[in-house]
mmCIF file of N, CA and C in Angstrom:
data_model
loop_
_atom_site.group_PDB
_atom_site.id
_atom_site.type_symbol
_atom_site.label_atom_id
_atom_site.label_comp_id
_atom_site.label_asym_id
_atom_site.label_seq_id
_atom_site.Cartn_x
_atom_site.Cartn_y
_atom_site.Cartn_z
ATOM 1 N N MET A 12 69.496 -16.261 67.317
ATOM 2 C CA MET A 12 68.857 -16.846 68.417
ATOM 3 C C MET A 12 67.431 -16.628 68.648
ATOM 4 N N GLN A 13 66.617 -17.660 68.881
ATOM 5 C CA GLN A 13 65.108 -17.258 68.871
ATOM 6 C C GLN A 13 64.508 -17.789 70.266
ATOM 7 N N LYS A 14 63.596 -16.753 70.866
ATOM 8 C CA LYS A 14 62.967 -16.915 72.223
ATOM 9 C C LYS A 14 61.626 -17.290 71.743
ATOM 10 N N ASP A 15 61.034 -18.069 72.745
ATOM 11 C CA ASP A 15 59.424 -18.362 72.610
ATOM 12 C C ASP A 15 58.901 -18.248 74.182
ATOM 13 N N ILE A 16 57.726 -17.792 74.040
ATOM 14 C CA ILE A 16 57.048 -17.689 75.228
ATOM 15 C C ILE A 16 56.114 -19.081 75.514
ATOM 16 N N ARG A 17 55.838 -19.358 76.600
ATOM 17 C CA ARG A 17 54.995 -20.514 76.941
ATOM 18 C C ARG A 17 54.521 -20.378 78.557
ATOM 19 N N HIS A 18 53.201 -20.477 78.445
ATOM 20 C CA HIS A 18 52.454 -20.334 79.693
ATOM 21 C C HIS A 18 51.478 -21.159 79.871
ATOM 22 N N GLN A 19 51.039 -21.929 81.186
ATOM 23 C CA GLN A 19 49.883 -22.560 81.193
ATOM 24 C C GLN A 19 49.090 -22.189 82.470
ATOM 25 N N TRP A 20 47.765 -22.287 82.185
ATOM 26 C CA TRP A 20 46.890 -22.170 83.231
ATOM 27 C C TRP A 20 45.753 -23.023 83.336
ATOM 28 N N PHE A 21 45.190 -23.440 84.472
ATOM 29 C CA PHE A 21 44.164 -23.949 84.597
ATOM 30 C C PHE A 21 42.817 -23.327 84.990
ATOM 31 N N PHE A 22 41.795 -23.458 84.213
ATOM 32 C CA PHE A 22 40.461 -22.934 84.565
ATOM 33 C C PHE A 22 39.494 -23.734 84.992
ATOM 34 N N ASN A 23 38.646 -23.550 85.949
ATOM 35 C CA ASN A 23 37.452 -24.501 86.511
ATOM 36 C C ASN A 23 36.427 -24.229 85.561
ATOM 37 N N HIS A 24 36.481 -24.377 84.233
ATOM 38 C CA HIS A 24 35.533 -24.139 83.130
ATOM 39 C C HIS A 24 35.721 -25.125 81.991
ATOM 40 N N SER A 25 34.748 -25.521 81.340
ATOM 41 C CA SER A 25 34.836 -26.640 80.162
ATOM 42 C C SER A 25 35.627 -26.085 78.885
ATOM 43 N N PRO A 26 36.225 -26.810 78.376
ATOM 44 C CA PRO A 26 36.719 -26.326 77.231
ATOM 45 C C PRO A 26 35.806 -25.563 76.196
ATOM 46 N N GLU A 27 34.822 -25.809 76.035
ATOM 47 C CA GLU A 27 33.955 -25.158 75.345
ATOM 48 C C GLU A 27 33.785 -23.686 75.868
ATOM 49 N N THR A 28 33.618 -23.331 77.108
ATOM 50 C CA THR A 28 33.660 -22.019 77.821
ATOM 51 C C THR A 28 34.806 -21.346 77.495
ATOM 52 N N VAL A 29 35.974 -21.971 77.663
ATOM 53 C CA VAL A 29 37.268 -21.497 77.525
ATOM 54 C C VAL A 29 37.441 -20.772 75.957
ATOM 55 N N TRP A 30 37.008 -21.785 75.123
ATOM 56 C CA TRP A 30 37.023 -21.583 73.725
ATOM 57 C C TRP A 30 36.261 -20.352 73.308
ATOM 58 N N LYS A 31 35.153 -20.067 73.914
ATOM 59 C CA LYS A 31 34.210 -19.144 73.753
ATOM 60 C C LYS A 31 34.978 -17.597 73.961
ATOM 61 N N PHE A 32 35.697 -17.679 75.128
ATOM 62 C CA PHE A 32 36.465 -16.515 75.487
ATOM 63 C C PHE A 32 37.828 -16.238 74.552
ATOM 64 N N LEU A 33 38.335 -17.312 73.940
ATOM 65 C CA LEU A 33 39.393 -17.139 73.052
ATOM 66 C C LEU A 33 38.893 -16.855 71.660
ATOM 67 N N THR A 34 37.580 -17.030 71.045
ATOM 68 C CA THR A 34 37.052 -16.893 69.749
ATOM 69 C C THR A 34 36.090 -15.987 69.505
ATOM 70 N N ASP A 35 35.449 -15.352 70.549
ATOM 71 C CA ASP A 35 34.344 -14.318 70.310
ATOM 72 C C ASP A 35 34.874 -12.884 70.560
ATOM 73 N N PRO A 36 34.933 -12.367 69.147
ATOM 74 C CA PRO A 36 35.522 -10.930 69.168
ATOM 75 C C PRO A 36 35.298 -9.900 70.223
ATOM 76 N N GLU A 37 34.146 -9.932 70.795
ATOM 77 C CA GLU A 37 33.619 -9.043 71.741
ATOM 78 C C GLU A 37 34.284 -9.488 73.089
ATOM 79 N N LEU A 38 34.425 -10.613 73.210
ATOM 80 C CA LEU A 38 35.155 -11.226 74.492
ATOM 81 C C LEU A 38 36.517 -10.740 74.644
ATOM 82 N N ILE A 39 37.134 -11.064 73.436
ATOM 83 C CA ILE A 39 38.608 -10.946 73.165
ATOM 84 C C ILE A 39 39.189 -9.396 73.331
ATOM 85 N N ALA A 40 38.256 -8.797 73.086
ATOM 86 C CA ALA A 40 38.244 -7.029 73.082
ATOM 87 C C ALA A 40 38.216 -6.925 74.528
ATOM 88 N N GLN A 41 37.652 -7.689 75.538
ATOM 89 C CA GLN A 41 37.741 -7.247 76.827
ATOM 90 C C GLN A 41 38.910 -7.661 77.581
ATOM 91 N N TRP A 42 39.380 -8.652 77.135
ATOM 92 C CA TRP A 42 40.491 -9.217 77.889
ATOM 93 C C TRP A 42 41.918 -8.993 77.043
ATOM 94 N N LEU A 43 42.028 -8.566 75.784
ATOM 95 C CA LEU A 43 43.164 -8.582 74.948
ATOM 96 C C LEU A 43 43.151 -7.149 74.138
ATOM 97 N N MET A 44 42.511 -7.003 73.064
ATOM 98 C CA MET A 44 42.583 -5.819 72.344
ATOM 99 C C MET A 44 41.426 -5.945 71.556
ATOM 100 N N GLU A 45 41.078 -4.637 71.230
ATOM 101 C CA GLU A 45 40.044 -4.480 70.032
ATOM 102 C C GLU A 45 40.557 -5.278 68.807
ATOM 103 N N ASN A 46 39.444 -5.981 67.788
ATOM 104 C CA ASN A 46 39.884 -6.926 66.895
ATOM 105 C C ASN A 46 38.778 -7.069 65.899
ATOM 106 N N ASP A 47 39.127 -7.698 64.827
ATOM 107 C CA ASP A 47 37.991 -7.947 63.816
ATOM 108 C C ASP A 47 38.245 -9.623 63.837
ATOM 109 N N PHE A 48 38.682 -10.408 64.702
ATOM 110 C CA PHE A 48 38.691 -11.778 64.577
ATOM 111 C C PHE A 48 37.809 -12.720 64.070
ATOM 112 N N LYS A 49 37.748 -13.599 63.402
ATOM 113 C CA LYS A 49 36.913 -14.901 63.128
ATOM 114 C C LYS A 49 37.613 -15.991 63.122
ATOM 115 N N PRO A 50 37.034 -16.968 63.720
ATOM 116 C CA PRO A 50 37.652 -18.322 63.915
ATOM 117 C C PRO A 50 37.668 -19.089 62.674
ATOM 118 N N VAL A 51 38.240 -18.503 61.486
ATOM 119 C CA VAL A 51 38.246 -19.146 60.226
ATOM 120 C C VAL A 51 39.454 -19.114 59.821
ATOM 121 N N VAL A 52 40.184 -20.261 59.276
ATOM 122 C CA VAL A 52 41.334 -20.516 58.924
ATOM 123 C C VAL A 52 41.592 -19.589 57.524
ATOM 124 N N GLY A 53 42.561 -18.821 57.425
ATOM 125 C CA GLY A 53 42.752 -17.757 56.563
ATOM 126 C C GLY A 53 42.356 -16.450 56.443
ATOM 127 N N HIS A 54 41.565 -16.306 57.662
ATOM 128 C CA HIS A 54 40.986 -14.896 57.913
ATOM 129 C C HIS A 54 42.073 -14.014 58.371
ATOM 130 N N LYS A 55 42.151 -13.070 57.999
ATOM 131 C CA LYS A 55 43.074 -11.923 58.155
ATOM 132 C C LYS A 55 42.447 -10.840 58.950
ATOM 133 N N PHE A 56 43.032 -10.604 60.227
ATOM 134 C CA PHE A 56 42.491 -9.616 60.976
ATOM 135 C C PHE A 56 43.489 -8.994 61.829
ATOM 136 N N GLN A 57 43.037 -7.724 62.597
ATOM 137 C CA GLN A 57 43.934 -7.095 63.219
ATOM 138 C C GLN A 57 43.575 -6.856 64.634
ATOM 139 N N PHE A 58 44.605 -6.930 65.701
ATOM 140 C CA PHE A 58 44.465 -6.217 67.072
ATOM 141 C C PHE A 58 44.818 -4.860 66.808
ATOM 142 N N THR A 59 43.914 -3.988 67.728
ATOM 143 C CA THR A 59 44.671 -2.644 67.786
ATOM 144 C C THR A 59 44.389 -2.062 69.365
ATOM 145 N N THR A 60 45.675 -1.399 69.714
ATOM 146 C CA THR A 60 45.763 -0.865 70.891
ATOM 147 C C THR A 60 46.491 0.387 70.609
ATOM 148 N N LYS A 61 46.762 1.253 72.051
ATOM 149 C CA LYS A 61 47.654 2.427 71.905
ATOM 150 C C LYS A 61 49.000 2.114 71.251
ATOM 151 N N PRO A 62 49.516 3.059 70.555
ATOM 152 C CA PRO A 62 50.927 2.852 70.018
ATOM 153 C C PRO A 62 51.791 2.950 71.114
ATOM 154 N N LYS A 63 53.022 2.461 71.117
ATOM 155 C CA LYS A 63 53.892 2.514 72.015
ATOM 156 C C LYS A 63 55.258 2.884 71.279
ATOM 157 N N VAL A 64 55.485 4.143 71.249
ATOM 158 C CA VAL A 64 56.705 4.683 70.312
ATOM 159 C C VAL A 64 57.900 4.263 70.761
ATOM 160 N N LYS A 65 58.214 4.195 72.098
ATOM 161 C CA LYS A 65 59.495 3.843 72.635
ATOM 162 C C LYS A 65 59.906 2.571 72.473
ATOM 163 N N VAL A 66 59.049 1.629 72.028
ATOM 164 C CA VAL A 66 59.341 0.250 71.498
ATOM 165 C C VAL A 66 59.110 0.084 70.109
ATOM 166 N N LYS A 67 58.854 1.095 69.414
ATOM 167 C CA LYS A 67 58.514 1.093 67.991
ATOM 168 C C LYS A 67 57.389 0.275 67.441
ATOM 169 N N PHE A 68 56.195 0.382 68.348
ATOM 170 C CA PHE A 68 55.051 -0.277 68.020
ATOM 171 C C PHE A 68 53.942 0.580 67.667
ATOM 172 N N ASP A 69 53.396 0.558 66.516
ATOM 173 C CA ASP A 69 52.285 1.465 66.070
ATOM 174 C C ASP A 69 51.036 1.126 66.597
ATOM 175 N N GLY A 70 50.795 -0.038 67.356
ATOM 176 C CA GLY A 70 49.520 -0.226 67.987
ATOM 177 C C GLY A 70 48.665 -0.923 67.057
ATOM 178 N N ILE A 71 49.219 -1.553 66.053
ATOM 179 C CA ILE A 71 48.505 -2.587 65.182
ATOM 180 C C ILE A 71 49.297 -3.877 65.092
ATOM 181 N N VAL A 72 48.470 -4.916 65.302
ATOM 182 C CA VAL A 72 48.983 -6.291 65.401
ATOM 183 C C VAL A 72 48.241 -6.917 64.034
ATOM 184 N N TYR A 73 49.129 -7.498 63.039
ATOM 185 C CA TYR A 73 48.596 -7.868 61.886
ATOM 186 C C TYR A 73 48.487 -9.445 62.133
ATOM 187 N N CYS A 74 47.293 -10.134 61.746
ATOM 188 C CA CYS A 74 47.272 -11.431 62.243
ATOM 189 C C CYS A 74 46.482 -12.264 61.078
ATOM 190 N N GLU A 75 46.795 -13.625 60.869
ATOM 191 C CA GLU A 75 46.055 -14.400 60.109
ATOM 192 C C GLU A 75 45.906 -15.746 60.888
ATOM 193 N N VAL A 76 44.571 -16.161 60.855
ATOM 194 C CA VAL A 76 44.302 -17.502 61.494
ATOM 195 C C VAL A 76 44.721 -18.639 60.727
ATOM 196 N N LEU A 77 45.716 -19.339 61.417
ATOM 197 C CA LEU A 77 46.521 -20.451 60.801
ATOM 198 C C LEU A 77 45.840 -21.860 61.036
ATOM 199 N N GLU A 78 45.153 -22.140 62.297
ATOM 200 C CA GLU A 78 44.461 -23.356 62.645
ATOM 201 C C GLU A 78 43.358 -23.042 63.646
ATOM 202 N N VAL A 79 42.399 -23.806 63.377
ATOM 203 C CA VAL A 79 41.162 -23.785 64.139
ATOM 204 C C VAL A 79 40.735 -25.115 64.305
ATOM 205 N N LYS A 80 40.734 -25.952 65.518
ATOM 206 C CA LYS A 80 40.168 -26.958 66.048
ATOM 207 C C LYS A 80 39.322 -26.646 67.061
ATOM 208 N N PRO A 81 38.101 -26.726 66.969
ATOM 209 C CA PRO A 81 37.063 -26.279 67.985
ATOM 210 C C PRO A 81 37.226 -26.982 69.377
ATOM 211 N N TYR A 82 37.619 -26.223 70.360
ATOM 212 C CA TYR A 82 37.597 -26.603 71.708
ATOM 213 C C TYR A 82 39.062 -27.275 72.002
ATOM 214 N N THR A 83 39.963 -27.258 70.965
ATOM 215 C CA THR A 83 41.376 -27.941 71.099
ATOM 216 C C THR A 83 42.501 -27.152 70.715
ATOM 217 N N ASN A 84 42.535 -26.370 69.688
ATOM 218 C CA ASN A 84 43.536 -25.660 69.279
ATOM 219 C C ASN A 84 43.316 -24.409 68.432
ATOM 220 N N LEU A 85 43.875 -23.359 68.452
ATOM 221 C CA LEU A 85 43.825 -22.021 67.901
ATOM 222 C C LEU A 85 45.233 -21.502 67.682
ATOM 223 N N SER A 86 45.318 -21.070 66.391
ATOM 224 C CA SER A 86 46.811 -20.647 66.124
ATOM 225 C C SER A 86 46.726 -19.441 65.068
ATOM 226 N N TYR A 87 47.247 -18.269 65.227
ATOM 227 C CA TYR A 87 47.281 -17.259 64.466
ATOM 228 C C TYR A 87 48.624 -16.483 64.387
ATOM 229 N N SER A 88 48.912 -16.066 63.231
ATOM 230 C CA SER A 88 50.403 -15.275 62.918
ATOM 231 C C SER A 88 49.983 -13.853 63.822
ATOM 232 N N TRP A 89 51.251 -13.331 64.212
ATOM 233 C CA TRP A 89 51.246 -12.002 65.116
ATOM 234 C C TRP A 89 52.403 -11.403 64.781
ATOM 235 N N LYS A 90 52.109 -10.260 63.779
ATOM 236 C CA LYS A 90 53.065 -9.659 63.244
ATOM 237 C C LYS A 90 52.927 -8.005 63.584
ATOM 238 N N GLY A 91 53.882 -7.415 64.164
ATOM 239 C CA GLY A 91 53.752 -6.049 64.477
ATOM 240 C C GLY A 91 55.115 -5.354 64.303
ATOM 241 N N GLY A 92 54.976 -4.126 64.206
ATOM 242 C CA GLY A 92 55.971 -3.025 64.045
ATOM 243 C C GLY A 92 55.708 -1.680 64.066
ATOM 244 N N SER A 93 56.110 -0.838 63.345
ATOM 245 C CA SER A 93 55.931 0.606 63.169
ATOM 246 C C SER A 93 55.964 1.255 61.987
ATOM 247 N N LYS A 94 54.854 1.941 61.825
ATOM 248 C CA LYS A 94 54.733 2.601 60.237
ATOM 249 C C LYS A 94 54.698 1.641 59.045
ATOM 250 N N GLY A 95 54.092 0.534 59.280
ATOM 251 C CA GLY A 95 53.952 -0.519 58.205
ATOM 252 C C GLY A 95 55.260 -1.498 58.129
ATOM 253 N N GLN A 96 56.242 -1.222 58.753
ATOM 254 C CA GLN A 96 57.439 -2.049 58.701
ATOM 255 C C GLN A 96 57.515 -2.837 59.849
ATOM 256 N N ILE A 97 57.203 -4.263 59.475
ATOM 257 C CA ILE A 97 56.995 -5.493 60.366
ATOM 258 C C ILE A 97 58.532 -5.736 60.995
ATOM 259 N N THR A 98 58.498 -5.653 62.235
ATOM 260 C CA THR A 98 59.810 -6.107 62.995
ATOM 261 C C THR A 98 59.571 -7.512 63.879
ATOM 262 N N LEU A 99 58.328 -7.674 64.167
ATOM 263 C CA LEU A 99 57.970 -9.080 64.847
ATOM 264 C C LEU A 99 57.021 -9.810 64.089
ATOM 265 N N ASP A 100 57.569 -11.001 63.857
ATOM 266 C CA ASP A 100 56.987 -11.872 62.776
ATOM 267 C C ASP A 100 56.713 -13.278 63.567
ATOM 268 N N SER A 101 55.761 -13.458 64.143
ATOM 269 C CA SER A 101 55.678 -14.540 65.216
ATOM 270 C C SER A 101 54.292 -15.397 64.962
ATOM 271 N N VAL A 102 54.015 -16.218 65.967
ATOM 272 C CA VAL A 102 52.917 -17.181 65.803
ATOM 273 C C VAL A 102 52.345 -17.203 67.335
ATOM 274 N N VAL A 103 51.066 -17.286 67.667
ATOM 275 C CA VAL A 103 50.538 -17.500 68.861
ATOM 276 C C VAL A 103 49.616 -18.747 68.562
ATOM 277 N N THR A 104 49.720 -19.692 69.562
ATOM 278 C CA THR A 104 48.753 -20.983 69.738
ATOM 279 C C THR A 104 48.384 -21.181 71.034
ATOM 280 N N TRP A 105 46.970 -21.368 70.837
ATOM 281 C CA TRP A 105 46.368 -21.789 72.062
ATOM 282 C C TRP A 105 46.172 -23.150 72.076
ATOM 283 N N THR A 106 46.344 -24.107 73.152
ATOM 284 C CA THR A 106 45.846 -25.528 73.116
ATOM 285 C C THR A 106 44.958 -25.541 74.698
ATOM 286 N N LEU A 107 43.942 -26.227 74.291
ATOM 287 C CA LEU A 107 43.114 -26.378 75.553
ATOM 288 C C LEU A 107 42.899 -28.188 75.513
ATOM 289 N N THR A 108 43.140 -28.293 76.880
ATOM 290 C CA THR A 108 42.809 -29.901 77.164
ATOM 291 C C THR A 108 42.128 -29.991 78.459
ATOM 292 N N PRO A 109 40.928 -30.898 78.250
ATOM 293 C CA PRO A 109 40.056 -31.048 79.664
ATOM 294 C C PRO A 109 40.839 -31.881 80.582
ATOM 295 N N ARG A 110 40.631 -31.275 81.902
ATOM 296 C CA ARG A 110 41.360 -32.101 82.877
ATOM 297 C C ARG A 110 40.621 -31.755 84.254
ATOM 298 N N ASP A 111 40.306 -32.772 84.837
ATOM 299 C CA ASP A 111 39.459 -32.702 86.284
ATOM 300 C C ASP A 111 38.435 -31.571 86.143
ATOM 301 N N GLY A 112 37.525 -31.779 85.340
ATOM 302 C CA GLY A 112 36.363 -31.085 85.267
ATOM 303 C C GLY A 112 36.539 -29.714 84.627
ATOM 304 N N GLY A 113 37.601 -29.207 84.337
ATOM 305 C CA GLY A 113 38.128 -27.864 83.868
ATOM 306 C C GLY A 113 39.051 -28.151 82.681
ATOM 307 N N THR A 114 39.883 -27.190 82.400
ATOM 308 C CA THR A 114 40.530 -26.911 81.249
ATOM 309 C C THR A 114 42.065 -26.583 81.394
ATOM 310 N N ASP A 115 42.971 -27.183 80.907
ATOM 311 C CA ASP A 115 44.384 -26.584 80.974
ATOM 312 C C ASP A 115 44.513 -25.831 79.682
ATOM 313 N N LEU A 116 44.895 -24.607 79.789
ATOM 314 C CA LEU A 116 44.903 -23.652 78.715
ATOM 315 C C LEU A 116 46.550 -23.378 78.645
ATOM 316 N N VAL A 117 47.128 -23.657 77.443
ATOM 317 C CA VAL A 117 48.432 -23.631 77.104
ATOM 318 C C VAL A 117 48.578 -22.441 76.049
ATOM 319 N N LEU A 118 49.444 -21.318 76.287
ATOM 320 C CA LEU A 118 49.980 -20.306 75.216
ATOM 321 C C LEU A 118 51.181 -20.473 74.931
ATOM 322 N N GLU A 119 51.490 -20.605 73.591
ATOM 323 C CA GLU A 119 52.669 -20.529 72.895
ATOM 324 C C GLU A 119 52.747 -19.393 72.049
ATOM 325 N N HIS A 120 53.676 -18.631 72.421
ATOM 326 C CA HIS A 120 53.972 -17.407 71.503
ATOM 327 C C HIS A 120 55.499 -17.619 70.738
ATOM 328 N N LYS A 121 55.610 -17.913 69.463
ATOM 329 C CA LYS A 121 56.870 -18.332 69.058
ATOM 330 C C LYS A 121 57.310 -17.320 68.272
ATOM 331 N N GLY A 122 58.667 -17.314 67.957
ATOM 332 C CA GLY A 122 59.227 -16.384 66.813
ATOM 333 C C GLY A 122 59.849 -15.110 67.128
ATOM 334 N N PHE A 123 60.224 -14.928 68.311
ATOM 335 C CA PHE A 123 61.017 -13.626 68.692
ATOM 336 C C PHE A 123 62.298 -14.007 68.328
ATOM 337 N N LYS A 124 62.903 -13.193 67.127
ATOM 338 C CA LYS A 124 64.203 -13.494 66.784
ATOM 339 C C LYS A 124 65.243 -12.299 67.107
ATOM 340 N N GLY A 125 66.459 -12.671 67.546
ATOM 341 C CA GLY A 125 67.571 -11.905 67.786
ATOM 342 C C GLY A 125 67.242 -10.770 68.767
ATOM 343 N N MET A 126 68.151 -9.842 68.724
ATOM 344 C CA MET A 126 68.191 -8.744 69.546
ATOM 345 C C MET A 126 67.034 -7.496 69.305
ATOM 346 N N LYS A 127 66.471 -7.609 68.080
ATOM 347 C CA LYS A 127 65.590 -6.868 67.469
ATOM 348 C C LYS A 127 64.193 -7.089 68.166
ATOM 349 N N ASN A 128 63.987 -8.304 68.602
ATOM 350 C CA ASN A 128 62.704 -8.580 69.278
ATOM 351 C C ASN A 128 63.028 -8.966 70.834
ATOM 352 N N TYR A 129 64.146 -8.473 71.398
ATOM 353 C CA TYR A 129 64.330 -8.773 72.563
ATOM 354 C C TYR A 129 63.341 -7.957 73.645
ATOM 355 N N LEU A 130 63.192 -6.601 73.441
ATOM 356 C CA LEU A 130 62.092 -5.937 74.199
ATOM 357 C C LEU A 130 60.827 -6.588 73.963
ATOM 358 N N ALA A 131 60.396 -6.780 72.828
ATOM 359 C CA ALA A 131 58.928 -7.338 72.604
ATOM 360 C C ALA A 131 58.807 -8.561 73.274
ATOM 361 N N TYR A 132 59.885 -9.436 73.288
ATOM 362 C CA TYR A 132 59.664 -10.734 74.077
ATOM 363 C C TYR A 132 59.840 -10.416 75.456
ATOM 364 N N PHE A 133 60.536 -9.568 75.986
ATOM 365 C CA PHE A 133 60.404 -9.331 77.517
ATOM 366 C C PHE A 133 59.120 -8.809 77.911
ATOM 367 N N PHE A 134 58.601 -7.898 77.321
ATOM 368 C CA PHE A 134 57.304 -7.166 77.793
ATOM 369 C C PHE A 134 56.210 -7.952 77.464
ATOM 370 N N MET A 135 56.127 -8.840 76.311
ATOM 371 C CA MET A 135 55.047 -9.588 75.987
ATOM 372 C C MET A 135 54.991 -10.860 76.881
ATOM 373 N N ASN A 136 56.216 -11.471 77.269
ATOM 374 C CA ASN A 136 56.105 -12.489 78.265
ATOM 375 C C ASN A 136 55.457 -12.218 79.491
ATOM 376 N N ILE A 137 56.062 -11.075 80.067
ATOM 377 C CA ILE A 137 55.203 -10.449 81.304
ATOM 378 C C ILE A 137 53.940 -10.093 81.082
ATOM 379 N N GLY A 138 53.519 -9.574 80.012
ATOM 380 C CA GLY A 138 52.292 -9.184 79.784
ATOM 381 C C GLY A 138 51.183 -10.337 79.537
ATOM 382 N N TRP A 139 51.758 -11.253 78.889
ATOM 383 C CA TRP A 139 50.768 -12.403 78.877
ATOM 384 C C TRP A 139 50.429 -12.918 79.996
ATOM 385 N N LYS A 140 51.368 -13.186 80.957
ATOM 386 C CA LYS A 140 51.346 -13.947 82.405
ATOM 387 C C LYS A 140 50.595 -12.897 83.412
ATOM 388 N N ALA A 141 51.278 -11.735 83.557
ATOM 389 C CA ALA A 141 50.630 -11.106 84.512
ATOM 390 C C ALA A 141 49.621 -10.081 84.230
ATOM 391 N N LYS A 142 49.375 -9.720 83.114
ATOM 392 C CA LYS A 142 48.251 -8.831 82.752
ATOM 393 C C LYS A 142 47.118 -9.339 81.944
ATOM 394 N N VAL A 143 47.325 -9.830 80.784
ATOM 395 C CA VAL A 143 46.306 -10.379 79.733
ATOM 396 C C VAL A 143 45.590 -11.633 80.555
ATOM 397 N N MET A 144 46.270 -12.638 81.046
ATOM 398 C CA MET A 144 45.646 -13.627 81.499
ATOM 399 C C MET A 144 44.792 -13.401 82.892
ATOM 400 N N LYS A 145 45.433 -12.346 83.644
ATOM 401 C CA LYS A 145 44.655 -11.968 84.835
ATOM 402 C C LYS A 145 43.318 -11.378 84.517
ATOM 403 N N ARG A 146 43.187 -10.546 83.250
ATOM 404 C CA ARG A 146 42.083 -10.061 82.763
ATOM 405 C C ARG A 146 41.224 -11.059 82.312
ATOM 406 N N PHE A 147 41.721 -12.179 81.463
ATOM 407 C CA PHE A 147 41.058 -13.332 80.918
ATOM 408 C C PHE A 147 40.307 -14.032 82.081
ATOM 409 N N SER A 148 41.094 -14.396 83.190
ATOM 410 C CA SER A 148 40.531 -15.187 84.322
ATOM 411 C C SER A 148 39.371 -14.445 84.965
ATOM 412 N N LEU A 149 39.574 -12.968 85.073
ATOM 413 C CA LEU A 149 38.647 -12.289 85.987
ATOM 414 C C LEU A 149 37.371 -12.472 85.107
ATOM 415 N N LEU A 150 37.466 -12.097 83.764
ATOM 416 C CA LEU A 150 36.264 -12.132 82.871
ATOM 417 C C LEU A 150 35.655 -13.322 82.839
ATOM 418 N N ILE A 151 36.361 -14.503 82.441
ATOM 419 C CA ILE A 151 35.627 -15.718 82.298
ATOM 420 C C ILE A 151 35.146 -16.099 83.819
ATOM 421 N N ASP A 152 35.564 -15.802 84.881
ATOM 422 C CA ASP A 152 34.924 -16.152 86.291
ATOM 423 C C ASP A 152 33.709 -15.318 86.339
ATOM 424 N N SER A 153 33.620 -14.069 86.056
ATOM 425 C CA SER A 153 32.682 -13.297 86.371
ATOM 426 C C SER A 153 31.522 -13.426 85.468
ATOM 427 N N ASN A 154 31.708 -14.119 84.176
ATOM 428 C CA ASN A 154 30.519 -14.392 83.307
ATOM 429 C C ASN A 154 30.014 -15.863 83.403
ATOM 430 N N GLN A 155 30.543 -16.446 84.366
ATOM 431 C CA GLN A 155 30.165 -17.837 84.625
ATOM 432 C C GLN A 155 29.124 -18.009 85.982
ATOM 433 N N LYS A 156 29.193 -16.936 86.795
ATOM 434 C CA LYS A 156 28.435 -16.975 87.970
ATOM 435 C C LYS A 156 27.028 -16.834 87.847
#
């Protein structure tokens, strides 16, 4: 059994502005995690954060950029685990659609498989919606005033 995460938000900002906050490594570090991201297909990068031993996460997310369509689509692999053993092999996709002078932003995080990924799915589903995008919204709004 596979579970997927999907959330949608609306921002009163252009797709170009939302794209900037999804692809600038310094901005990403402010709303998500430290990283060495580049919006280049095939670029391998890492997100780093505090390890969470109880859920067998060493604090490193191994990623590779899979798709870059400026102002429209961004996709990267998202692999994590503990001590070099990957237990979550998933894909994050961001889709931007202009609407009413702003942007619809859709997050799809796919690939949570079986019971071994249940806790990751549970915490990340809540985290993307309640924590990460709250920081994203506050940051994008504060930088545009």
